[in-house]
XYZ file of C-alpha atoms in Angstrom:
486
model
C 150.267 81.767 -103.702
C 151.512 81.849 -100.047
C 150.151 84.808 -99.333
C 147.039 83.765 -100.286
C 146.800 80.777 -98.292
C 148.064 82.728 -95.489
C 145.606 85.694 -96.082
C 142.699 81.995 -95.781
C 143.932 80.951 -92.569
C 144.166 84.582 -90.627
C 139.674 84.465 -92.154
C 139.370 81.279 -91.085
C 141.038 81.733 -87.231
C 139.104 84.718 -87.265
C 135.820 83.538 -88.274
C 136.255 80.617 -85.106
C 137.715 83.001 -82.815
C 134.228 83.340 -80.544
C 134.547 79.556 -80.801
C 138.112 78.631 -79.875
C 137.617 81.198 -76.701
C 135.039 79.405 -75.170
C 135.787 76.975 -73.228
C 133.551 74.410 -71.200
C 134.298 74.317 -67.143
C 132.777 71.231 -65.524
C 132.601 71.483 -61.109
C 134.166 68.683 -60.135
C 133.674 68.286 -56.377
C 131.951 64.908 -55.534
C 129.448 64.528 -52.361
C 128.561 60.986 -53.047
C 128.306 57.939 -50.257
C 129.828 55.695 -52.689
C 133.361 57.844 -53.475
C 136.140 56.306 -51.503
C 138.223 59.504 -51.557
C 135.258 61.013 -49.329
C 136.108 58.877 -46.686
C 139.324 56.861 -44.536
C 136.673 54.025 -44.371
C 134.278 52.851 -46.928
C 131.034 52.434 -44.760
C 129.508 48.819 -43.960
C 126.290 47.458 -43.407
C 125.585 47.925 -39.194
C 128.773 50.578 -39.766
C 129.206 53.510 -36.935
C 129.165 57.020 -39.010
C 130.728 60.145 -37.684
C 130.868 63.677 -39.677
C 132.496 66.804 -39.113
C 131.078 69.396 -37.025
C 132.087 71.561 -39.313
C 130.659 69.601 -42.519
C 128.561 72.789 -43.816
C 127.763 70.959 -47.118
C 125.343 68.319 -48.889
C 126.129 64.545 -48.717
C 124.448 62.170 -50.722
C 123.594 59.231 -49.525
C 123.949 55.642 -51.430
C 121.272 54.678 -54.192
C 121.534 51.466 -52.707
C 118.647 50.052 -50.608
C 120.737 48.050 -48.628
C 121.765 50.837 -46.769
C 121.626 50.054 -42.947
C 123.382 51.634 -40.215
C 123.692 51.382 -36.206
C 124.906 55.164 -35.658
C 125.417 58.424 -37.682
C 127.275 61.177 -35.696
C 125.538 64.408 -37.190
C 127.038 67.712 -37.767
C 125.890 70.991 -36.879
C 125.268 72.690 -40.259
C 124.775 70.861 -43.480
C 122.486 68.144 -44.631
C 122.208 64.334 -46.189
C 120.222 64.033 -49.402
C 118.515 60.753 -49.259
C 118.076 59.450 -53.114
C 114.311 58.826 -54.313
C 112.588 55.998 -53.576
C 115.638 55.304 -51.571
C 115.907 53.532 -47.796
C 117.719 54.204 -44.894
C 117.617 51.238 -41.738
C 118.848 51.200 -38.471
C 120.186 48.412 -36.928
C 120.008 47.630 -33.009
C 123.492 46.307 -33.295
C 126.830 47.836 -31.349
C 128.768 48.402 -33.838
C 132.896 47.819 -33.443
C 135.652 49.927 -33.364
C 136.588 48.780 -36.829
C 133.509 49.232 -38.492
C 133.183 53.337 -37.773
C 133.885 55.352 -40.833
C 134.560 59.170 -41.073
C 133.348 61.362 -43.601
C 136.978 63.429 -44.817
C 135.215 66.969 -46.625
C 134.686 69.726 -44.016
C 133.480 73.013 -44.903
C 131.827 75.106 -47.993
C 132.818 74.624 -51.506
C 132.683 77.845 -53.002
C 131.825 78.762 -56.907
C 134.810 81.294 -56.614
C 137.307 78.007 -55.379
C 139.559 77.607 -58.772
C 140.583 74.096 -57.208
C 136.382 73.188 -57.925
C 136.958 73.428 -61.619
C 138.562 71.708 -64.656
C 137.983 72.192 -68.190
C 141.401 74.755 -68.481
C 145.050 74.298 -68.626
C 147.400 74.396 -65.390
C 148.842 77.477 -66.782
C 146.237 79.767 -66.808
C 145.792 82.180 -63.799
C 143.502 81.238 -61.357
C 140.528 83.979 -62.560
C 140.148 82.086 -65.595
C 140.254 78.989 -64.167
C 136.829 79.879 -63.173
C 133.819 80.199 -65.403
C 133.802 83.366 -67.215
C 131.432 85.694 -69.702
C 132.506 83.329 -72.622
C 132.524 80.206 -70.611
C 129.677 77.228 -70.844
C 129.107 75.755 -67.690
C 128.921 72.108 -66.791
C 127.283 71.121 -63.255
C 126.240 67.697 -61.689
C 123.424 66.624 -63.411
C 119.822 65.208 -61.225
C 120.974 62.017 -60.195
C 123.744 63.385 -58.028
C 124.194 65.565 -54.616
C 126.115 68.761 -54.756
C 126.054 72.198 -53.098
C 127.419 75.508 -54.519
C 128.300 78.743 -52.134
C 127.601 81.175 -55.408
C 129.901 84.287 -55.495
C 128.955 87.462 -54.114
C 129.625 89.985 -56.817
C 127.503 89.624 -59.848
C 128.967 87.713 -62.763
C 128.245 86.027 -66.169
C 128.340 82.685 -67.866
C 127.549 82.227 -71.406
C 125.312 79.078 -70.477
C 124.818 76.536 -67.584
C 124.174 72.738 -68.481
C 123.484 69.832 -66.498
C 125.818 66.703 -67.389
C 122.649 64.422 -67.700
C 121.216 67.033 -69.927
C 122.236 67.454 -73.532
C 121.225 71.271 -73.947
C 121.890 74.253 -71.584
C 119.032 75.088 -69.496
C 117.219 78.363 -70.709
C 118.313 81.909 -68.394
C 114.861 81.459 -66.531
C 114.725 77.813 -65.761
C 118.431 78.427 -64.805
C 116.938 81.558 -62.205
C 114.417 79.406 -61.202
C 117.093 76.638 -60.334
C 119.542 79.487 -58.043
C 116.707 79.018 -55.717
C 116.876 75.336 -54.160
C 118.787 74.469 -51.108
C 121.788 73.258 -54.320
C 122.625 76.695 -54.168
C 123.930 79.216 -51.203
C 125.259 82.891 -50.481
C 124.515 85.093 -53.236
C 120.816 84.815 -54.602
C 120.917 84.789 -58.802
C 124.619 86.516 -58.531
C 125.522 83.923 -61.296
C 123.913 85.359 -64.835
C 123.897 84.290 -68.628
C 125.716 87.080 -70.378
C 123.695 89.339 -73.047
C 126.267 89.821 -75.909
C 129.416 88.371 -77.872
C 132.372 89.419 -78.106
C 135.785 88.910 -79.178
C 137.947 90.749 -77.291
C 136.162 90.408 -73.519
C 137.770 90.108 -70.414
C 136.399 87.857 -68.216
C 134.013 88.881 -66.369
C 132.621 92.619 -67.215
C 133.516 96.205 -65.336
C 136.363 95.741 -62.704
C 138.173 92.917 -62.657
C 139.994 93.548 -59.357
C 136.386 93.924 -57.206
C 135.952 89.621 -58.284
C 140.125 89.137 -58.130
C 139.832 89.948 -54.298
C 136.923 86.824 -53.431
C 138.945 84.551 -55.257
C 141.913 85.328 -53.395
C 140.519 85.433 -50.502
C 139.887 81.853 -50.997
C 143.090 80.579 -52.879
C 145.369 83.298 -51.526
C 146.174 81.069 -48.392
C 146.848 78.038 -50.435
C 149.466 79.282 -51.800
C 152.652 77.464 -51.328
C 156.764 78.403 -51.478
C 157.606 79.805 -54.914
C 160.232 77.527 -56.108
C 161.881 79.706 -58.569
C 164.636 82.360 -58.905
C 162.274 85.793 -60.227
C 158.406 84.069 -59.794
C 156.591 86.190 -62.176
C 153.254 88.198 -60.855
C 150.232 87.151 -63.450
C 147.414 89.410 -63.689
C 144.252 87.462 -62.393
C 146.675 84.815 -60.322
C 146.551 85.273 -56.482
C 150.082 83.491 -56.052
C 153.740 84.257 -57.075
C 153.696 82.211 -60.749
C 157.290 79.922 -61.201
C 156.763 79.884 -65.368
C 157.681 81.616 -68.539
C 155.618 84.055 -70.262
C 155.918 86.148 -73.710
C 153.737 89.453 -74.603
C 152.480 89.875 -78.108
C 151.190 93.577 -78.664
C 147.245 93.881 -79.115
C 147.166 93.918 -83.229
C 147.830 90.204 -83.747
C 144.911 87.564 -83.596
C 144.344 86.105 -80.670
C 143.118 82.309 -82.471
C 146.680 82.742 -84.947
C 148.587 82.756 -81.585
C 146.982 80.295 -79.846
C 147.429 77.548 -82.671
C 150.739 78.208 -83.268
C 151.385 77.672 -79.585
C 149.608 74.184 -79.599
C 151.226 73.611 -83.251
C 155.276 74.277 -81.042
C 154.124 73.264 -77.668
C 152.012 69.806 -78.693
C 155.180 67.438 -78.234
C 155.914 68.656 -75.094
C 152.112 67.833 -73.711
C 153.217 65.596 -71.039
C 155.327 67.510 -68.759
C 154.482 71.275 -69.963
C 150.995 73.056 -69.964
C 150.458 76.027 -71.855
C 147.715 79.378 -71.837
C 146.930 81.650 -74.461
C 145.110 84.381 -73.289
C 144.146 88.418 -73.843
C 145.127 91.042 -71.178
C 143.845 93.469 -68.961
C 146.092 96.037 -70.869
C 144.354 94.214 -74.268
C 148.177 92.922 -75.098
C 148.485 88.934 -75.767
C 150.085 86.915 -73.411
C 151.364 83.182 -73.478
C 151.956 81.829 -70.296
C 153.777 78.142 -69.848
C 154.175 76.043 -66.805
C 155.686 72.664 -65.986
C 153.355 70.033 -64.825
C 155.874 68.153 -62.397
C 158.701 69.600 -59.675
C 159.661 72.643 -61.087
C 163.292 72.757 -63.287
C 162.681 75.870 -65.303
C 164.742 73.504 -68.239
C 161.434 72.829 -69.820
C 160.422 76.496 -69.470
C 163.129 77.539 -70.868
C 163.312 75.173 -74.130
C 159.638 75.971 -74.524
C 160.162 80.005 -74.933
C 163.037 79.358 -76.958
C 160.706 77.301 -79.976
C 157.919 79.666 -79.362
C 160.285 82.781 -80.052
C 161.541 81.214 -82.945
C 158.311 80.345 -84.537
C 156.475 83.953 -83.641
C 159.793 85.586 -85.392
C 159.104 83.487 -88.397
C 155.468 84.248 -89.161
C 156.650 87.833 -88.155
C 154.419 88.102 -85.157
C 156.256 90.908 -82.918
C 157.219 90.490 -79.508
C 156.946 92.708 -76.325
C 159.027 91.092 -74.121
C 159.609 87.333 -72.934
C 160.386 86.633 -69.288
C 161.944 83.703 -67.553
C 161.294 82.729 -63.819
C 165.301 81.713 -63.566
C 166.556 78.751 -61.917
C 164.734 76.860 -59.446
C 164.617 76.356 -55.905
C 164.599 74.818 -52.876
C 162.171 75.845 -49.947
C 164.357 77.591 -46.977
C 161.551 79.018 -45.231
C 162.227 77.433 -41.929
C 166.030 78.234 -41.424
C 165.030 81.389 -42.704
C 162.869 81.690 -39.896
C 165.318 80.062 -37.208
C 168.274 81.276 -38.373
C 168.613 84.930 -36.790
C 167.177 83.018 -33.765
C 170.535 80.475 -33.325
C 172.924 82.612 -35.354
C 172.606 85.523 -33.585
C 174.230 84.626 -30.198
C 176.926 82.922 -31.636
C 177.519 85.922 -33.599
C 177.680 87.986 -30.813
C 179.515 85.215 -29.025
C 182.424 85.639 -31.661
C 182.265 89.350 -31.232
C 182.950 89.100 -27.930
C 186.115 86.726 -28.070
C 187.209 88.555 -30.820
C 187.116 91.841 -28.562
C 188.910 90.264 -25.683
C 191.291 88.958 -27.806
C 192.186 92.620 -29.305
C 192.521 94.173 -25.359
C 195.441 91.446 -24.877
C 192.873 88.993 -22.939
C 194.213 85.149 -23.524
C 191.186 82.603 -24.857
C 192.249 80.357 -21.338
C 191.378 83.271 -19.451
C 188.221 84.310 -21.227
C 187.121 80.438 -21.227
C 187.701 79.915 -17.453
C 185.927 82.986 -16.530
C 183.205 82.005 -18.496
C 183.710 78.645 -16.994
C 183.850 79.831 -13.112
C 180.434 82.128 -13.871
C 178.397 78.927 -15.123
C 179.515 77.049 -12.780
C 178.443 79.668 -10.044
C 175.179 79.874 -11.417
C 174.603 76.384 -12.090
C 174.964 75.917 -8.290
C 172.948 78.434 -7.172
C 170.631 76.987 -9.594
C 170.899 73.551 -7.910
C 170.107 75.407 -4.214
C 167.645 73.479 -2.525
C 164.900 76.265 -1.423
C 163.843 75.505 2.257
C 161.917 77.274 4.542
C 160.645 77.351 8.365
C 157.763 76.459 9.911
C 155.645 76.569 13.349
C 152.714 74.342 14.022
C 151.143 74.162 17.073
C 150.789 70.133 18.394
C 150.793 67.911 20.990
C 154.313 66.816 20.416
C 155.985 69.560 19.294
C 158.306 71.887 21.432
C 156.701 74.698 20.344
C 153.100 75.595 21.109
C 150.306 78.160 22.105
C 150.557 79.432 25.890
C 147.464 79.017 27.867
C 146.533 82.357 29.572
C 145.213 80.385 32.544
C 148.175 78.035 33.214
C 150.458 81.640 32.185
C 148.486 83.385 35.168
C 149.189 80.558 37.584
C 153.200 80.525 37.005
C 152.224 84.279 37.485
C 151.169 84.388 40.835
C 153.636 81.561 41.901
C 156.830 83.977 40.641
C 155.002 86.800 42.292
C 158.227 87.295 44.081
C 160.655 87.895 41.534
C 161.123 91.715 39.923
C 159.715 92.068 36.931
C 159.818 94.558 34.272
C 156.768 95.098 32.972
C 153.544 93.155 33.922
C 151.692 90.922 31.479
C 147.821 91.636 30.796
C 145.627 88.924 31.276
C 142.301 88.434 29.022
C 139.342 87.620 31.374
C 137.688 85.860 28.619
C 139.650 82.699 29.780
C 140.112 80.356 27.367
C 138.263 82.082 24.343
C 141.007 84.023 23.681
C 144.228 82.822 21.969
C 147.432 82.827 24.239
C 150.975 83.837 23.359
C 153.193 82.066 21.166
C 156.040 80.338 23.266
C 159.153 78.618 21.953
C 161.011 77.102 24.138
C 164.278 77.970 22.475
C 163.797 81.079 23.594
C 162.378 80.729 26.610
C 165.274 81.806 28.803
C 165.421 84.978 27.706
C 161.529 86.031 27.723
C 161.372 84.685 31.162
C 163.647 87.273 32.355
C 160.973 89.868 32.436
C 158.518 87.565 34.939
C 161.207 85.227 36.731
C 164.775 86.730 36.882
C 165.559 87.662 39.905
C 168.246 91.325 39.711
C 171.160 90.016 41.308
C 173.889 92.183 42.798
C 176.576 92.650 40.853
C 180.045 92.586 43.329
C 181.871 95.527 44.165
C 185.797 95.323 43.584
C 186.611 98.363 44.972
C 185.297 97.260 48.866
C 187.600 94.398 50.529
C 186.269 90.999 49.337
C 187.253 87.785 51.841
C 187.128 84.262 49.957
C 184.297 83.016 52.242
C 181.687 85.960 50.758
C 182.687 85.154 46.944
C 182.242 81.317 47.784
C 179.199 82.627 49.139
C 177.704 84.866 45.937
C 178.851 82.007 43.887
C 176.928 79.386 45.623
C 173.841 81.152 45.494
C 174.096 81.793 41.792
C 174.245 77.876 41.134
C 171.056 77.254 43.215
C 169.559 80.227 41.256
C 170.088 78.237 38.027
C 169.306 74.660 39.240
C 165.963 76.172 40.086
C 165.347 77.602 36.918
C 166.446 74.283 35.286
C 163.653 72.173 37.244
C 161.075 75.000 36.759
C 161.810 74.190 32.560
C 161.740 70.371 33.529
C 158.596 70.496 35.322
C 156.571 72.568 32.764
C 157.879 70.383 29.338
């Protein structure tokens, strides 16, 4: 008798296999005026409006007719839908600073985005979180704004609804409807599929070519995998922090997947669960926790399910277990060869001194002595000289004319070489005399070659007061001469 009624239930999951595998996946991204999560302000009446720049999508305005502005701030690409029949006013108004309101979306919202859909658990990988072959589609129906970036490589749907329609639209009405504004970047790429099956992937031919847009979209989401071994999941772009059993490819797909909601149904609330068919054709049953990863829920959960497949004698490939969980160390990860390092080699280097018989008080006040050395050349004040020529100053530009005049006044003294005058006059710059230094540059025009005395001849104390008396007159000249010309 028992293996009758179990010989009924493997016909009956059978016979509603096609049905249990389809699954309906509603977009769920919401361009409407009236949706406070679209902006930080809830516009009001004579209300300042500013959009991205970037905003590169449809925005529906509100139904209501009481919709009156003083300012929208317009982005380059993307558009506002007014609603039929609807109104839009201006006001003359300035509005305040408390009454401007910012629209938060920015960007495109792309039909290959698994964060645009719902309908599936958290479990499954992100490819099937998307519509696929068997999949029934649910978009925004005519009485709302929304804008699709379709995906590039072709794919199938098994229909596409409206949610203010009852029945899916027919596959020419739906070809038709891939060409309004609603709908960007691929032209028809999305398609009703042409046959059933019960073993399909989902989408036909390779499923790698489609993996790569999607990833290309959620692969930079991804966050810090908060578990021991994270688990890589055909289909899913990110490390998965989950359990997961393999059933080989003989048993029925619909038999496995209610007796994983018949084990897993209790735990609802704080585990999700995917039952789902392979590339390879194998079964797989994935599980993830809803919250903060633990991996005590996982855990539990592949426990029951193990038991129950081993009782209805349902073999098992292999079960895997992500391990404990974890905490994200990304960023002293990143810093810590940065600080460690020198302290490491800071350590080496005591340690080596130490070994050649070098005390720690004479390493530390060597180390000492060179900071301190360059912490006060560090603290050098720079400086530097300069020469301006002005009024006041000391130092200042000769004038050839009044340098020719002291020229033929000292034409008596011996000179060593002669100077050569400009007879441009004044057009032409002069010579750059500091007085500092005067003394000594004025020995080639002005000093006069004295006569050094001879020790060897007799020398009477009248001729030396004599030589040394004309040597002071020779200098108080000089002196006056400096006197005069400052």
């Amino acid at each position: 008798m028992k293996c009758i009624i179990k010989c009924l239930q493997i016909v009956f999951f059978l016979s509603l296999n096609k049905l249990i595998f389809a699954v309906e996946k509603q977009w769920i991204v919401d361009f409407e005026w009236n949706n406070e999560k679209n902006w930080d302000h809830i516009p009001e009446i004579d209300g300042h409006i500013i959009f991205p720049l970037e905003t590169r999508h449809a925005v529906g305005l509100a139904k209501s007719v009481d919709l009156k502005l003083s300012t929208i701030d317009l982005p380059r690409e993307g558009s506002l839908v007014l609603f039929r029949n609807g109104k839009l006013e201006f006001s003359e108004l300035k509005n305040s600073e408390t009454k401007i309101s910012r629209w938060l979306k920015e960007g495109k919202f792309f039909w290959a985005d698994p964060d645009n859909w719902n309908g599936v658990s958290d479990a499954a990988p992100h490819m099937e979180r998307i519509p696929c072959s068997q999949d029934d589609v649910v978009l925004p129906g005519t009485d709302q704004t929304f804008n699709i970036h379709l995906p590039v490589k072709d794919i199938q749907v098994e229909s596409i609804r409206l949610s203010n329609h009852k029945y899916p639209s027919t596959w020419w009405d739906w070809e038709e409807m891939q060409k309004r504004k609603e709908f960007l970047g691929g032209f028809l790429s999305v398609k009703y599929s042409q046959y059933d099956c019960q073993k399909c992937f989902c989408q036909d031919g390779s499923q790698y070519d489609y993996f790569k847009e999607i990833c290309a979209i959620q692969g930079p989401k991804c966050g810090f995998a908060a578990c021991e071994y994270p688990l890589k999941i055909e289909g899913h772009c990110c490390l998965y922090c989950g359990g997961r059993i393999i059933i080989p490819k003989g048993a029925s797909l619909a038999m496995i997947r209610s007796l994983a909601d018949e084990v897993l149904e209790q735990r609802a609330t704080s585990l999700a669960w995917y039952v789902r068919r392979t590339w390879t054709d194998n079964i797989e049953i994935l599980l993830k926790e809803k919250s903060e990863y633990t991996g005590v829920d996982t855990l539990i959960a592949l426990e029951d399910l193990q038991t129950k497949l081993h009782n209805e004698n349902i073999e098992i490939l292999y079960t895997e277990n992500p391990g404990a969980p974890l905490k994200d160390s990304r960023l002293a990860t990143m810093l810590g060869p940065f600080f460690g390092a020198p302290i490491i080699i800071l350590i080496l280097l005591i340690t080596g001194f130490w070994y050649f018989d070098y005390s720690i008080g004479y390493v530390l006040s060597e180390i000492s002595g060179a900071w301190s050395s360059v912490k006060e050349k560090s603290n050098k004040p720079f400086s530097f000289a300069r020469f301006e020529n002005i009024l006041e100053g000391n130092v200042r530009i000769e004038d050839p004319q009044t340098r020719r005049d002291e020229h033929e006044m000292n034409e008596e003294l011996i000179t060593e070489e002669e100077e050569v005058l400009d007879e441009e006059g004044t057009s032409v710059g002069g010579n750059f005399e500091n007085p500092l230094y005067r003394s000594k540059r004025d020995k080639k025009f002005k000093i006069e070659e004295r006569e050094l005395i001879n020790v060897d001849l007799p020398l009477s104390l009248t001729s030396l007061k004599n030589r040394v008396k004309d040597n002071t007159e020779d200098d108080d000249d000089d002196d006056i001469e400096m006197n005069i010309e400052q």
